[in-house]
């Protein structure tokens, strides 16, 4: 094999390895049958949520996941695939599932979430969850609720004593 070709493949494996390591969520999707305009629309939707999509050769992806210990992901790496990377565990799944509702040619296959290989059903379940900001808002309201109830109770007691 030509040294330049081998060096390029090693660089691609290193790049993919770094992207997977830096991401909280990686989703494998099959995009066969989507038009260029639809893929561009999908990329724009992903970019709005801070999510990146990239196409790697399946052999490069298979070699990388094997090196990183995600062998269970290998069966999903057949056919025309794209890898979607997100720093938020939920954002890639949400955008992809929403897009797949109107574009049935986009197929969610598998992924990696927080260092564990997950299947299509788990990705669809993740897509129904709110994103990080939504979860933080729910958490804050949960913490705030007892304080508000206590304040209302104190106010009611104070008003009854007057």
Short mmCIF file of C-alpha atoms in Angstrom, two decimals:
data_model
loop_
_atom_site.label_atom_id
_atom_site.label_comp_id
_atom_site.label_asym_id
_atom_site.label_seq_id
_atom_site.Cartn_x
_atom_site.Cartn_y
_atom_site.Cartn_z
CA UNK A 1 0.00 0.00 0.00
CA UNK A 2 1.23 3.47 -0.83
CA UNK A 3 2.70 5.29 2.20
CA UNK A 4 0.66 8.43 1.45
CA UNK A 5 -2.59 6.45 1.35
CA UNK A 6 -1.70 4.64 4.57
CA UNK A 7 -0.81 7.93 6.25
CA UNK A 8 -4.16 9.43 5.16
CA UNK A 9 -6.07 6.44 6.54
CA UNK A 10 -4.20 6.69 9.84
CA UNK A 11 -5.02 10.41 9.98
CA UNK A 12 -8.71 9.64 9.31
CA UNK A 13 -8.75 7.02 12.10
CA UNK A 14 -7.10 9.52 14.46
CA UNK A 15 -9.62 12.24 13.52
CA UNK A 16 -12.61 9.94 14.03
CA UNK A 17 -11.17 8.63 17.28
CA UNK A 18 -10.79 12.20 18.56
CA UNK A 19 -14.35 13.14 17.49
CA UNK A 20 -15.80 10.10 19.28
CA UNK A 21 -13.75 10.82 22.40
CA UNK A 22 -14.84 14.48 22.46
CA UNK A 23 -18.54 13.65 22.01
CA UNK A 24 -21.09 12.68 24.62
CA UNK A 25 -23.29 11.23 21.89
CA UNK A 26 -22.53 9.67 18.50
CA UNK A 27 -25.36 8.47 16.27
CA UNK A 28 -24.96 6.35 13.12
CA UNK A 29 -27.56 7.15 10.44
CA UNK A 30 -28.13 5.82 6.95
CA UNK A 31 -28.87 8.57 4.47
CA UNK A 32 -29.48 6.48 1.32
CA UNK A 33 -32.14 8.10 -0.87
CA UNK A 34 -31.93 11.62 0.57
CA UNK A 35 -31.39 14.41 -1.93
CA UNK A 36 -28.57 16.92 -1.60
CA UNK A 37 -31.10 19.56 -0.56
CA UNK A 38 -32.47 17.30 2.18
CA UNK A 39 -28.98 16.51 3.49
CA UNK A 40 -28.17 20.22 3.48
CA UNK A 41 -31.37 20.91 5.43
CA UNK A 42 -30.43 18.18 7.92
CA UNK A 43 -26.92 19.59 8.36
CA UNK A 44 -28.36 23.06 8.96
CA UNK A 45 -30.79 21.70 11.57
CA UNK A 46 -27.94 19.88 13.29
CA UNK A 47 -25.66 22.92 13.21
CA UNK A 48 -28.35 25.02 14.95
CA UNK A 49 -28.13 22.63 17.91
CA UNK A 50 -24.31 22.56 17.92
CA UNK A 51 -24.17 19.07 16.42
CA UNK A 52 -21.73 17.96 13.71
CA UNK A 53 -22.33 15.39 10.96
CA UNK A 54 -19.54 13.77 8.96
CA UNK A 55 -19.24 10.87 6.54
CA UNK A 56 -16.34 8.46 7.02
CA UNK A 57 -15.55 5.35 5.03
CA UNK A 58 -16.99 2.31 6.74
CA UNK A 59 -13.59 0.61 6.93
CA UNK A 60 -12.16 3.65 8.74
CA UNK A 61 -15.15 3.76 11.10
CA UNK A 62 -14.96 0.01 11.78
CA UNK A 63 -11.25 0.17 12.52
CA UNK A 64 -11.76 3.15 14.84
CA UNK A 65 -14.62 1.64 16.85
CA UNK A 66 -12.65 -1.58 17.22
CA UNK A 67 -9.66 0.39 18.56
CA UNK A 68 -11.88 2.27 21.02
CA UNK A 69 -13.60 -0.89 22.26
CA UNK A 70 -17.02 -0.29 20.68
CA UNK A 71 -17.12 -3.50 18.61
CA UNK A 72 -20.90 -3.75 19.11
CA UNK A 73 -21.26 -0.77 16.77
CA UNK A 74 -19.60 -2.56 13.80
CA UNK A 75 -22.78 -4.21 12.39
CA UNK A 76 -24.36 -0.76 11.96
CA UNK A 77 -21.43 0.42 9.86
CA UNK A 78 -22.60 -1.04 6.56
CA UNK A 79 -24.05 0.97 3.69
CA UNK A 80 -23.98 4.74 3.19
CA UNK A 81 -23.62 6.00 6.75
CA UNK A 82 -23.01 9.33 8.37
CA UNK A 83 -21.84 9.83 11.94
CA UNK A 84 -23.45 12.57 13.98
CA UNK A 85 -21.47 13.95 16.94
CA UNK A 86 -22.85 16.00 19.82
CA UNK A 87 -21.55 17.26 23.14
CA UNK A 88 -25.09 16.95 24.51
CA UNK A 89 -26.37 13.38 24.94
CA UNK A 90 -29.86 14.21 23.69
CA UNK A 91 -29.46 16.88 20.97
CA UNK A 92 -28.32 14.64 18.08
CA UNK A 93 -31.11 12.12 18.73
CA UNK A 94 -33.75 14.88 18.95
CA UNK A 95 -32.77 16.57 15.69
CA UNK A 96 -32.38 13.30 13.79
CA UNK A 97 -35.67 11.82 15.03
CA UNK A 98 -37.52 15.03 14.21
CA UNK A 99 -36.03 15.06 10.71
CA UNK A 100 -36.78 11.34 10.22
CA UNK A 101 -40.48 11.98 10.92
CA UNK A 102 -40.79 13.90 7.64
CA UNK A 103 -38.01 12.12 5.71
CA UNK A 104 -38.51 8.37 5.97
CA UNK A 105 -35.31 7.65 4.03
CA UNK A 106 -33.20 8.73 7.01
CA UNK A 107 -32.65 5.63 9.14
CA UNK A 108 -31.37 5.80 12.72
CA UNK A 109 -29.17 2.75 13.20
CA UNK A 110 -27.13 2.77 16.40
CA UNK A 111 -24.85 4.97 18.43
CA UNK A 112 -22.67 5.64 21.43
CA UNK A 113 -24.03 7.59 24.39
CA UNK A 114 -21.78 8.32 27.37
CA UNK A 115 -19.37 5.55 26.42
CA UNK A 116 -21.97 2.82 25.88
CA UNK A 117 -23.20 1.43 22.57
CA UNK A 118 -26.96 1.88 22.22
CA UNK A 119 -29.51 0.62 19.71
CA UNK A 120 -32.11 2.41 17.61
CA UNK A 121 -34.81 2.09 20.28
CA UNK A 122 -32.62 3.83 22.87
CA UNK A 123 -31.86 6.64 20.42
CA UNK A 124 -35.59 7.13 19.80
CA UNK A 125 -36.20 7.16 23.56
CA UNK A 126 -33.48 9.79 24.00
CA UNK A 127 -35.10 11.90 21.30
CA UNK A 128 -38.24 12.26 23.42
CA UNK A 129 -36.28 13.80 26.30
CA UNK A 130 -35.75 17.56 26.56
CA UNK A 131 -32.31 18.93 25.72
CA UNK A 132 -29.79 19.99 28.37
CA UNK A 133 -31.34 23.44 28.88
CA UNK A 134 -34.81 21.92 29.22
CA UNK A 135 -33.58 19.41 31.79
CA UNK A 136 -31.82 22.14 33.78
CA UNK A 137 -35.01 24.22 33.77
CA UNK A 138 -37.03 21.25 35.07
CA UNK A 139 -34.42 20.59 37.73
CA UNK A 140 -34.42 24.23 38.82
CA UNK A 141 -38.22 24.30 39.05
CA UNK A 142 -38.14 21.09 41.09
CA UNK A 143 -35.69 22.65 43.53
CA UNK A 144 -37.69 25.86 43.62
CA UNK A 145 -41.11 24.28 44.28
CA UNK A 146 -40.67 23.45 48.01
CA UNK A 147 -39.34 26.93 48.74
CA UNK A 148 -42.32 28.54 47.01
CA UNK A 149 -44.77 26.30 48.87
CA UNK A 150 -43.08 27.10 52.19
CA UNK A 151 -43.24 30.83 51.46
CA UNK A 152 -46.95 30.58 50.60
CA UNK A 153 -47.61 28.63 53.80
CA UNK A 154 -45.77 31.22 55.93
CA UNK A 155 -47.70 34.00 54.22
CA UNK A 156 -51.00 32.23 54.85
CA UNK A 157 -50.16 31.74 58.54
CA UNK A 158 -49.13 35.37 58.86
CA UNK A 159 -52.35 36.57 57.24
CA UNK A 160 -54.49 34.34 59.48
CA UNK A 161 -52.83 35.76 62.61
CA UNK A 162 -53.60 39.37 61.61
#
